[in-house]
Amino acid sequence: MSQTRTRLVMGNWKMHGSLVDNAALLGSLVSGAARAGDTQLAVCAPFPYLAQARQVLAATPISWGAQDVSVHDRGAYTGEVSAAMLADFGCTWVLCGHSERRALHGESSALVAAKAATALASGLAPVVCVGETLSDRDAGDAECVIGDQLEPVLALGADTLSRLVIAYEPVWAIGTGRTATPDQAQAIHAFIRAALVRHGAGQTRILYGGSVKAANASALFSQPDIDGALVGGASLVADEFLNIAAAVAQ
Ligand code: PEP
């Protein structure tokens, strides 16, 4: 892994948590944050808990963010949350185009890129998620699908690309317990890296996500183009999440 790209381990809590559970989880993360060494730690909480994340994490090295953002700045968009609102709650990060948003809410790659641009305009750092389904992979189409997902993001240009993060999350590995092998993950990360280099943004960080656990983290993160992890289920267990960060930090 290049020393010039700071490693990042980010939790995606999805639609989990409660005030009581989060207090315990966040408290344990704060107590154990030193185990991450120089690796950045972050959590993406559900919207209602961003205030709680800010309250607990404000004076700590752990940053926080949201799991989605509206493409609109303001107005009659019932149920939507704007990037400026997320910035108001001290968010550093926002996930854009998680596969569950793409699959369950019909988000197109053009919309995902527009959300990323909107987030950046409010000073947030988007984490743009891409990844193929199992049928895409089995058909030999993984790179083609990921290339299509990336295209409108790459079109945002080098300056924008240098301020965001890409997360490669094979859909078949999310929440399934089935992880891409280090070689499979590295091959796609190298493909994404090459696209970023062609667009003048070779130092943009690329996270891997999909059933990451402490047990598989070291092997994944020894790959040269894997700059950290986006962690779902394992991010809800403080010790497991910190063990992943410790493995990345080695
Ligand atoms: C995710 O939802 O971003 C994710 C990677 O989930 P999991 O770690 O549970 O596979």
PDB file of C-alpha atoms and ligand atoms in Angstrom:
ATOM      1  CA  MET A   1       0.000   0.000   0.000  1.00  0.00           C
ATOM      2  CA  SER A   2       1.336   3.411  -0.880  1.00  0.00           C
ATOM      3  CA  GLN A   3       2.529   5.429   2.083  1.00  0.00           C
ATOM      4  CA  THR A   4       1.156   8.598   0.490  1.00  0.00           C
ATOM      5  CA  ARG A   5      -2.472   7.504   0.860  1.00  0.00           C
ATOM      6  CA  THR A   6      -3.716   7.624   4.442  1.00  0.00           C
ATOM      7  CA  ARG A   7      -5.566   4.421   5.279  1.00  0.00           C
ATOM      8  CA  LEU A   8      -9.220   4.709   6.155  1.00  0.00           C
ATOM      9  CA  VAL A   9     -11.566   2.275   7.890  1.00  0.00           C
ATOM     10  CA  MET A  10     -15.192   3.354   7.752  1.00  0.00           C
ATOM     11  CA  GLY A  11     -18.224   1.720   9.316  1.00  0.00           C
ATOM     12  CA  ASN A  12     -21.585   1.667   7.573  1.00  0.00           C
ATOM     13  CA  TRP A  13     -24.152   1.090  10.284  1.00  0.00           C
ATOM     14  CA  LYS A  14     -26.971   0.801   7.722  1.00  0.00           C
ATOM     15  CA  MET A  15     -30.399   0.935   9.459  1.00  0.00           C
ATOM     16  CA  HIS A  16     -29.142  -0.348  12.803  1.00  0.00           C
ATOM     17  CA  GLY A  17     -28.734   1.247  16.199  1.00  0.00           C
ATOM     18  CA  SER A  18     -30.536   3.046  18.987  1.00  0.00           C
ATOM     19  CA  LEU A  19     -29.519   5.839  21.324  1.00  0.00           C
ATOM     20  CA  VAL A  20     -28.590   3.298  23.982  1.00  0.00           C
ATOM     21  CA  ASP A  21     -26.731   0.874  21.681  1.00  0.00           C
ATOM     22  CA  ASN A  22     -24.904   3.684  19.898  1.00  0.00           C
ATOM     23  CA  ALA A  23     -23.717   5.195  23.180  1.00  0.00           C
ATOM     24  CA  ALA A  24     -22.059   1.896  24.077  1.00  0.00           C
ATOM     25  CA  LEU A  25     -20.610   1.358  20.588  1.00  0.00           C
ATOM     26  CA  LEU A  26     -19.287   4.899  20.193  1.00  0.00           C
ATOM     27  CA  GLY A  27     -17.875   4.888  23.715  1.00  0.00           C
ATOM     28  CA  SER A  28     -15.942   1.692  23.018  1.00  0.00           C
ATOM     29  CA  LEU A  29     -14.666   3.049  19.710  1.00  0.00           C
ATOM     30  CA  VAL A  30     -13.407   6.205  21.380  1.00  0.00           C
ATOM     31  CA  SER A  31     -11.691   4.194  24.134  1.00  0.00           C
ATOM     32  CA  GLY A  32      -9.988   1.912  21.607  1.00  0.00           C
ATOM     33  CA  ALA A  33      -9.278   4.397  18.793  1.00  0.00           C
ATOM     34  CA  ALA A  34      -5.528   4.363  19.459  1.00  0.00           C
ATOM     35  CA  ARG A  35      -5.437   0.770  18.169  1.00  0.00           C
ATOM     36  CA  ALA A  36      -5.976   2.179  14.680  1.00  0.00           C
ATOM     37  CA  GLY A  37      -2.578   3.886  14.714  1.00  0.00           C
ATOM     38  CA  ASP A  38      -2.347   6.291  11.765  1.00  0.00           C
ATOM     39  CA  THR A  39      -5.386   4.745  10.079  1.00  0.00           C
ATOM     40  CA  GLN A  40      -8.374   7.109   9.957  1.00  0.00           C
ATOM     41  CA  LEU A  41     -11.533   5.799  11.608  1.00  0.00           C
ATOM     42  CA  ALA A  42     -15.050   6.886  10.624  1.00  0.00           C
ATOM     43  CA  VAL A  43     -18.655   5.792  11.090  1.00  0.00           C
ATOM     44  CA  CYS A  44     -21.643   6.447   8.832  1.00  0.00           C
ATOM     45  CA  ALA A  45     -24.699   6.580  11.074  1.00  0.00           C
ATOM     46  CA  PRO A  46     -28.427   6.786  10.257  1.00  0.00           C
ATOM     47  CA  PHE A  47     -29.589  10.416   9.958  1.00  0.00           C
ATOM     48  CA  PRO A  48     -31.324  10.639  13.374  1.00  0.00           C
ATOM     49  CA  TYR A  49     -28.119   9.652  15.163  1.00  0.00           C
ATOM     50  CA  LEU A  50     -25.784  12.181  13.544  1.00  0.00           C
ATOM     51  CA  ALA A  51     -26.285  14.564  16.460  1.00  0.00           C
ATOM     52  CA  GLN A  52     -25.313  11.791  18.852  1.00  0.00           C
ATOM     53  CA  ALA A  53     -22.253  10.944  16.759  1.00  0.00           C
ATOM     54  CA  ARG A  54     -21.217  14.593  16.784  1.00  0.00           C
ATOM     55  CA  GLN A  55     -21.706  14.855  20.540  1.00  0.00           C
ATOM     56  CA  VAL A  56     -19.606  11.780  21.322  1.00  0.00           C
ATOM     57  CA  LEU A  57     -16.972  12.017  18.586  1.00  0.00           C
ATOM     58  CA  ALA A  58     -16.386  15.780  18.269  1.00  0.00           C
ATOM     59  CA  ALA A  59     -13.185  15.913  20.289  1.00  0.00           C
ATOM     60  CA  THR A  60     -11.849  12.537  19.123  1.00  0.00           C
ATOM     61  CA  PRO A  61      -9.873  11.329  16.062  1.00  0.00           C
ATOM     62  CA  ILE A  62     -12.985   9.469  14.786  1.00  0.00           C
ATOM     63  CA  SER A  63     -14.980  11.257  12.086  1.00  0.00           C
ATOM     64  CA  TRP A  64     -18.579  10.605  11.108  1.00  0.00           C
ATOM     65  CA  GLY A  65     -20.867  10.809   8.136  1.00  0.00           C
ATOM     66  CA  ALA A  66     -24.191   9.798   6.593  1.00  0.00           C
ATOM     67  CA  GLN A  67     -25.274   6.978   4.297  1.00  0.00           C
ATOM     68  CA  ASP A  68     -27.008   9.039   1.627  1.00  0.00           C
ATOM     69  CA  VAL A  69     -27.637  12.640   0.599  1.00  0.00           C
ATOM     70  CA  SER A  70     -30.178  14.443  -1.548  1.00  0.00           C
ATOM     71  CA  VAL A  71     -29.059  15.678  -4.938  1.00  0.00           C
ATOM     72  CA  HIS A  72     -31.116  18.830  -4.268  1.00  0.00           C
ATOM     73  CA  ASP A  73     -29.923  21.803  -2.223  1.00  0.00           C
ATOM     74  CA  ARG A  74     -33.303  22.611  -0.608  1.00  0.00           C
ATOM     75  CA  GLY A  75     -37.014  22.696  -1.318  1.00  0.00           C
ATOM     76  CA  ALA A  76     -40.109  20.527  -1.523  1.00  0.00           C
ATOM     77  CA  TYR A  77     -38.409  17.124  -1.326  1.00  0.00           C
ATOM     78  CA  THR A  78     -40.192  15.403   1.549  1.00  0.00           C
ATOM     79  CA  GLY A  79     -38.002  12.912   3.346  1.00  0.00           C
ATOM     80  CA  GLU A  80     -34.760  14.081   1.754  1.00  0.00           C
ATOM     81  CA  VAL A  81     -31.716  15.395   3.628  1.00  0.00           C
ATOM     82  CA  SER A  82     -29.420  17.951   2.006  1.00  0.00           C
ATOM     83  CA  ALA A  83     -25.633  18.079   2.028  1.00  0.00           C
ATOM     84  CA  ALA A  84     -25.749  21.422   3.876  1.00  0.00           C
ATOM     85  CA  MET A  85     -27.793  19.749   6.642  1.00  0.00           C
ATOM     86  CA  LEU A  86     -25.185  16.992   6.948  1.00  0.00           C
ATOM     87  CA  ALA A  87     -22.445  19.625   7.115  1.00  0.00           C
ATOM     88  CA  ASP A  88     -24.456  21.354   9.884  1.00  0.00           C
ATOM     89  CA  PHE A  89     -24.066  18.186  11.944  1.00  0.00           C
ATOM     90  CA  GLY A  90     -20.316  18.081  11.417  1.00  0.00           C
ATOM     91  CA  CYS A  91     -20.305  15.242   8.904  1.00  0.00           C
ATOM     92  CA  THR A  92     -17.051  14.670   7.078  1.00  0.00           C
ATOM     93  CA  TRP A  93     -18.313  11.840   4.871  1.00  0.00           C
ATOM     94  CA  VAL A  94     -21.341  10.696   2.942  1.00  0.00           C
ATOM     95  CA  LEU A  95     -21.824   7.387   1.153  1.00  0.00           C
ATOM     96  CA  CYS A  96     -23.058   7.842  -2.421  1.00  0.00           C
ATOM     97  CA  GLY A  97     -24.466   4.992  -4.469  1.00  0.00           C
ATOM     98  CA  HIS A  98     -24.211   2.151  -1.976  1.00  0.00           C
ATOM     99  CA  SER A  99     -25.416  -0.981  -3.784  1.00  0.00           C
ATOM    100  CA  GLU A 100     -28.512  -1.068  -1.551  1.00  0.00           C
ATOM    101  CA  ARG A 101     -29.396   2.461  -2.762  1.00  0.00           C
ATOM    102  CA  ARG A 102     -28.765   1.468  -6.363  1.00  0.00           C
ATOM    103  CA  ALA A 103     -30.756  -1.787  -6.124  1.00  0.00           C
ATOM    104  CA  LEU A 104     -33.587  -0.851  -3.748  1.00  0.00           C
ATOM    105  CA  HIS A 105     -34.041   2.810  -4.696  1.00  0.00           C
ATOM    106  CA  GLY A 106     -33.143   2.713  -8.366  1.00  0.00           C
ATOM    107  CA  GLU A 107     -30.238   5.146  -8.106  1.00  0.00           C
ATOM    108  CA  SER A 108     -28.482   5.526 -11.450  1.00  0.00           C
ATOM    109  CA  SER A 109     -24.766   6.140 -11.839  1.00  0.00           C
ATOM    110  CA  ALA A 110     -25.529   9.643 -13.154  1.00  0.00           C
ATOM    111  CA  LEU A 111     -27.546  10.416 -10.007  1.00  0.00           C
ATOM    112  CA  VAL A 112     -24.791   9.005  -7.800  1.00  0.00           C
ATOM    113  CA  ALA A 113     -22.205  11.259  -9.484  1.00  0.00           C
ATOM    114  CA  ALA A 114     -24.532  14.255  -9.105  1.00  0.00           C
ATOM    115  CA  LYS A 115     -24.952  13.466  -5.401  1.00  0.00           C
ATOM    116  CA  ALA A 116     -21.164  13.292  -5.040  1.00  0.00           C
ATOM    117  CA  ALA A 117     -20.802  16.707  -6.685  1.00  0.00           C
ATOM    118  CA  THR A 118     -23.527  18.186  -4.444  1.00  0.00           C
ATOM    119  CA  ALA A 119     -21.834  16.751  -1.354  1.00  0.00           C
ATOM    120  CA  LEU A 120     -18.468  18.204  -2.344  1.00  0.00           C
ATOM    121  CA  ALA A 121     -20.020  21.621  -2.888  1.00  0.00           C
ATOM    122  CA  SER A 122     -21.051  21.578   0.799  1.00  0.00           C
ATOM    123  CA  GLY A 123     -17.597  20.538   1.942  1.00  0.00           C
ATOM    124  CA  LEU A 124     -18.378  16.856   2.486  1.00  0.00           C
ATOM    125  CA  ALA A 125     -16.202  14.043   1.175  1.00  0.00           C
ATOM    126  CA  PRO A 126     -18.284  11.542  -0.824  1.00  0.00           C
ATOM    127  CA  VAL A 127     -17.499   7.851  -0.702  1.00  0.00           C
ATOM    128  CA  VAL A 128     -18.720   6.620  -4.075  1.00  0.00           C
ATOM    129  CA  CYS A 129     -19.601   2.923  -4.012  1.00  0.00           C
ATOM    130  CA  VAL A 130     -19.275   0.689  -7.067  1.00  0.00           C
ATOM    131  CA  GLY A 131     -19.456  -3.052  -7.546  1.00  0.00           C
ATOM    132  CA  GLU A 132     -20.727  -5.863  -9.712  1.00  0.00           C
ATOM    133  CA  THR A 133     -23.373  -8.501  -9.008  1.00  0.00           C
ATOM    134  CA  LEU A 134     -22.576 -12.202  -9.056  1.00  0.00           C
ATOM    135  CA  SER A 135     -24.192 -12.594 -12.470  1.00  0.00           C
ATOM    136  CA  ASP A 136     -22.063  -9.708 -13.794  1.00  0.00           C
ATOM    137  CA  ARG A 137     -18.947 -11.464 -12.479  1.00  0.00           C
ATOM    138  CA  ASP A 138     -19.963 -14.869 -13.770  1.00  0.00           C
ATOM    139  CA  ALA A 139     -20.571 -13.348 -17.201  1.00  0.00           C
ATOM    140  CA  GLY A 140     -17.082 -11.822 -17.175  1.00  0.00           C
ATOM    141  CA  ASP A 141     -18.565  -8.326 -17.060  1.00  0.00           C
ATOM    142  CA  ALA A 142     -17.254  -7.049 -13.710  1.00  0.00           C
ATOM    143  CA  GLU A 143     -14.866  -4.456 -15.159  1.00  0.00           C
ATOM    144  CA  CYS A 144     -17.385  -3.344 -17.757  1.00  0.00           C
ATOM    145  CA  VAL A 145     -20.092  -2.765 -15.110  1.00  0.00           C
ATOM    146  CA  ILE A 146     -17.722  -0.958 -12.756  1.00  0.00           C
ATOM    147  CA  GLY A 147     -16.359   1.125 -15.631  1.00  0.00           C
ATOM    148  CA  ASP A 148     -19.916   2.227 -16.463  1.00  0.00           C
ATOM    149  CA  GLN A 149     -20.635   3.058 -12.815  1.00  0.00           C
ATOM    150  CA  LEU A 150     -17.433   5.105 -12.611  1.00  0.00           C
ATOM    151  CA  GLU A 151     -17.809   6.979 -15.886  1.00  0.00           C
ATOM    152  CA  PRO A 152     -19.945   9.919 -14.667  1.00  0.00           C
ATOM    153  CA  VAL A 153     -17.806  10.216 -11.536  1.00  0.00           C
ATOM    154  CA  LEU A 154     -14.580  10.303 -13.558  1.00  0.00           C
ATOM    155  CA  ALA A 155     -16.139  13.001 -15.730  1.00  0.00           C
ATOM    156  CA  LEU A 156     -16.220  15.287 -12.668  1.00  0.00           C
ATOM    157  CA  GLY A 157     -12.495  15.860 -13.253  1.00  0.00           C
ATOM    158  CA  ALA A 158      -9.201  15.523 -11.408  1.00  0.00           C
ATOM    159  CA  ASP A 159      -9.793  18.238  -8.825  1.00  0.00           C
ATOM    160  CA  THR A 160     -13.082  16.671  -7.744  1.00  0.00           C
ATOM    161  CA  LEU A 161     -11.726  13.118  -7.873  1.00  0.00           C
ATOM    162  CA  SER A 162      -8.854  14.031  -5.581  1.00  0.00           C
ATOM    163  CA  ARG A 163     -11.374  15.031  -2.882  1.00  0.00           C
ATOM    164  CA  LEU A 164     -13.516  11.905  -2.871  1.00  0.00           C
ATOM    165  CA  VAL A 165     -13.071   8.240  -2.009  1.00  0.00           C
ATOM    166  CA  ILE A 166     -14.104   5.232  -4.100  1.00  0.00           C
ATOM    167  CA  ALA A 167     -15.358   2.060  -2.392  1.00  0.00           C
ATOM    168  CA  TYR A 168     -15.284  -1.191  -4.353  1.00  0.00           C
ATOM    169  CA  GLU A 169     -17.994  -3.396  -2.921  1.00  0.00           C
ATOM    170  CA  PRO A 170     -18.834  -6.531  -4.915  1.00  0.00           C
ATOM    171  CA  VAL A 171     -22.583  -6.953  -4.382  1.00  0.00           C
ATOM    172  CA  TRP A 172     -22.156 -10.714  -3.936  1.00  0.00           C
ATOM    173  CA  ALA A 173     -19.868 -10.110  -0.940  1.00  0.00           C
ATOM    174  CA  ILE A 174     -22.040  -7.631   0.967  1.00  0.00           C
ATOM    175  CA  GLY A 175     -23.633  -9.127   4.064  1.00  0.00           C
ATOM    176  CA  THR A 176     -23.161 -12.635   2.673  1.00  0.00           C
ATOM    177  CA  GLY A 177     -20.080 -13.707   4.591  1.00  0.00           C
ATOM    178  CA  ARG A 178     -18.444 -14.300   1.212  1.00  0.00           C
ATOM    179  CA  THR A 179     -15.395 -12.067   0.732  1.00  0.00           C
ATOM    180  CA  ALA A 180     -13.535 -11.414  -2.498  1.00  0.00           C
ATOM    181  CA  THR A 181     -10.142 -13.064  -2.356  1.00  0.00           C
ATOM    182  CA  PRO A 182      -7.268 -10.604  -1.983  1.00  0.00           C
ATOM    183  CA  ASP A 183      -6.332 -11.254  -5.630  1.00  0.00           C
ATOM    184  CA  GLN A 184      -9.894 -10.702  -6.883  1.00  0.00           C
ATOM    185  CA  ALA A 185     -10.160  -7.473  -4.908  1.00  0.00           C
ATOM    186  CA  GLN A 186      -6.719  -6.234  -5.967  1.00  0.00           C
ATOM    187  CA  ALA A 187      -7.508  -6.892  -9.634  1.00  0.00           C
ATOM    188  CA  ILE A 188     -10.552  -4.611  -9.503  1.00  0.00           C
ATOM    189  CA  HIS A 189      -8.768  -2.021  -7.375  1.00  0.00           C
ATOM    190  CA  ALA A 190      -5.964  -1.927  -9.953  1.00  0.00           C
ATOM    191  CA  PHE A 191      -8.572  -1.464 -12.682  1.00  0.00           C
ATOM    192  CA  ILE A 192     -10.128   1.450 -10.763  1.00  0.00           C
ATOM    193  CA  ARG A 193      -6.671   2.887  -9.993  1.00  0.00           C
ATOM    194  CA  ALA A 194      -5.761   2.846 -13.683  1.00  0.00           C
ATOM    195  CA  ALA A 195      -8.963   4.759 -14.510  1.00  0.00           C
ATOM    196  CA  LEU A 196      -8.197   7.306 -11.791  1.00  0.00           C
ATOM    197  CA  VAL A 197      -4.619   7.694 -13.054  1.00  0.00           C
ATOM    198  CA  ARG A 198      -5.925   8.343 -16.580  1.00  0.00           C
ATOM    199  CA  HIS A 199      -8.031  11.140 -15.097  1.00  0.00           C
ATOM    200  CA  GLY A 200      -5.159  12.674 -13.124  1.00  0.00           C
ATOM    201  CA  ALA A 201      -6.267  11.361  -9.706  1.00  0.00           C
ATOM    202  CA  GLY A 202      -4.012   8.400  -8.980  1.00  0.00           C
ATOM    203  CA  GLN A 203      -3.864   9.208  -5.255  1.00  0.00           C
ATOM    204  CA  THR A 204      -7.627   8.942  -4.698  1.00  0.00           C
ATOM    205  CA  ARG A 205      -8.249   6.349  -2.021  1.00  0.00           C
ATOM    206  CA  ILE A 206     -10.005   3.099  -2.906  1.00  0.00           C
ATOM    207  CA  LEU A 207     -11.631   1.149  -0.069  1.00  0.00           C
ATOM    208  CA  TYR A 208     -12.699  -2.479  -0.224  1.00  0.00           C
ATOM    209  CA  GLY A 209     -16.050  -3.536   1.246  1.00  0.00           C
ATOM    210  CA  GLY A 210     -17.862  -6.846   1.486  1.00  0.00           C
ATOM    211  CA  SER A 211     -17.890  -9.092   4.570  1.00  0.00           C
ATOM    212  CA  VAL A 212     -14.637  -7.623   5.891  1.00  0.00           C
ATOM    213  CA  LYS A 213     -13.741  -9.052   9.307  1.00  0.00           C
ATOM    214  CA  ALA A 214     -10.665  -8.977  11.493  1.00  0.00           C
ATOM    215  CA  ALA A 215      -9.819 -12.481  10.234  1.00  0.00           C
ATOM    216  CA  ASN A 216      -9.577 -11.485   6.554  1.00  0.00           C
ATOM    217  CA  ALA A 217      -8.476  -7.859   6.906  1.00  0.00           C
ATOM    218  CA  SER A 218      -4.681  -8.295   6.903  1.00  0.00           C
ATOM    219  CA  ALA A 219      -4.642 -10.327   3.682  1.00  0.00           C
ATOM    220  CA  LEU A 220      -6.900  -7.844   1.903  1.00  0.00           C
ATOM    221  CA  PHE A 221      -5.045  -4.775   3.098  1.00  0.00           C
ATOM    222  CA  SER A 222      -1.611  -6.030   2.157  1.00  0.00           C
ATOM    223  CA  GLN A 223      -2.696  -5.505  -1.476  1.00  0.00           C
ATOM    224  CA  PRO A 224      -1.071  -2.435  -3.042  1.00  0.00           C
ATOM    225  CA  ASP A 225      -4.234  -0.699  -4.261  1.00  0.00           C
ATOM    226  CA  ILE A 226      -6.471  -1.367  -1.237  1.00  0.00           C
ATOM    227  CA  ASP A 227      -6.373   1.738   0.949  1.00  0.00           C
ATOM    228  CA  GLY A 228      -8.774   0.643   3.676  1.00  0.00           C
ATOM    229  CA  ALA A 229     -12.220  -0.774   4.257  1.00  0.00           C
ATOM    230  CA  LEU A 230     -15.896   0.053   4.189  1.00  0.00           C
ATOM    231  CA  VAL A 231     -17.337  -2.246   6.840  1.00  0.00           C
ATOM    232  CA  GLY A 232     -21.010  -3.099   7.322  1.00  0.00           C
ATOM    233  CA  GLY A 233     -21.980  -5.798   9.821  1.00  0.00           C
ATOM    234  CA  ALA A 234     -18.630  -5.945  11.598  1.00  0.00           C
ATOM    235  CA  SER A 235     -18.750  -2.190  12.286  1.00  0.00           C
ATOM    236  CA  LEU A 236     -21.553  -2.776  14.809  1.00  0.00           C
ATOM    237  CA  VAL A 237     -19.198  -4.694  17.105  1.00  0.00           C
ATOM    238  CA  ALA A 238     -16.601  -2.308  18.528  1.00  0.00           C
ATOM    239  CA  ASP A 239     -13.900  -4.877  19.138  1.00  0.00           C
ATOM    240  CA  GLU A 240     -14.224  -6.416  15.672  1.00  0.00           C
ATOM    241  CA  PHE A 241     -14.196  -2.998  13.991  1.00  0.00           C
ATOM    242  CA  LEU A 242     -11.119  -1.927  15.957  1.00  0.00           C
ATOM    243  CA  ASN A 243      -9.407  -5.240  15.174  1.00  0.00           C
ATOM    244  CA  ILE A 244      -9.992  -4.564  11.463  1.00  0.00           C
ATOM    245  CA  ALA A 245      -8.490  -1.093  11.873  1.00  0.00           C
ATOM    246  CA  ALA A 246      -5.541  -2.555  13.767  1.00  0.00           C
ATOM    247  CA  ALA A 247      -4.999  -5.063  10.943  1.00  0.00           C
ATOM    248  CA  VAL A 248      -5.072  -2.255   8.373  1.00  0.00           C
ATOM    249  CA  ALA A 249      -2.643  -0.252  10.471  1.00  0.00           C
ATOM    250  CA  GLN A 250      -0.004  -3.020  10.580  1.00  0.00           C
TER     251      GLN A 250
HETATM  252  C1  PEP B   1     -21.593  -2.524   3.333  1.00  0.00           C
HETATM  253  O1  PEP B   1     -22.799  -2.540   3.536  1.00  0.00           O
HETATM  254  O2  PEP B   1     -21.062  -1.497   2.892  1.00  0.00           O
HETATM  255  C2  PEP B   1     -20.833  -3.725   3.649  1.00  0.00           C
HETATM  256  C3  PEP B   1     -19.626  -3.831   3.188  1.00  0.00           C
HETATM  257  O3  PEP B   1     -21.477  -4.692   4.417  1.00  0.00           O
HETATM  258  P1  PEP B   1     -20.818  -6.029   5.051  1.00  0.00           P
HETATM  259  O4  PEP B   1     -19.469  -5.634   5.632  1.00  0.00           O
HETATM  260  O5  PEP B   1     -21.789  -6.439   6.108  1.00  0.00           O
HETATM  261  O6  PEP B   1     -20.688  -7.007   3.959  1.00  0.00           O
END
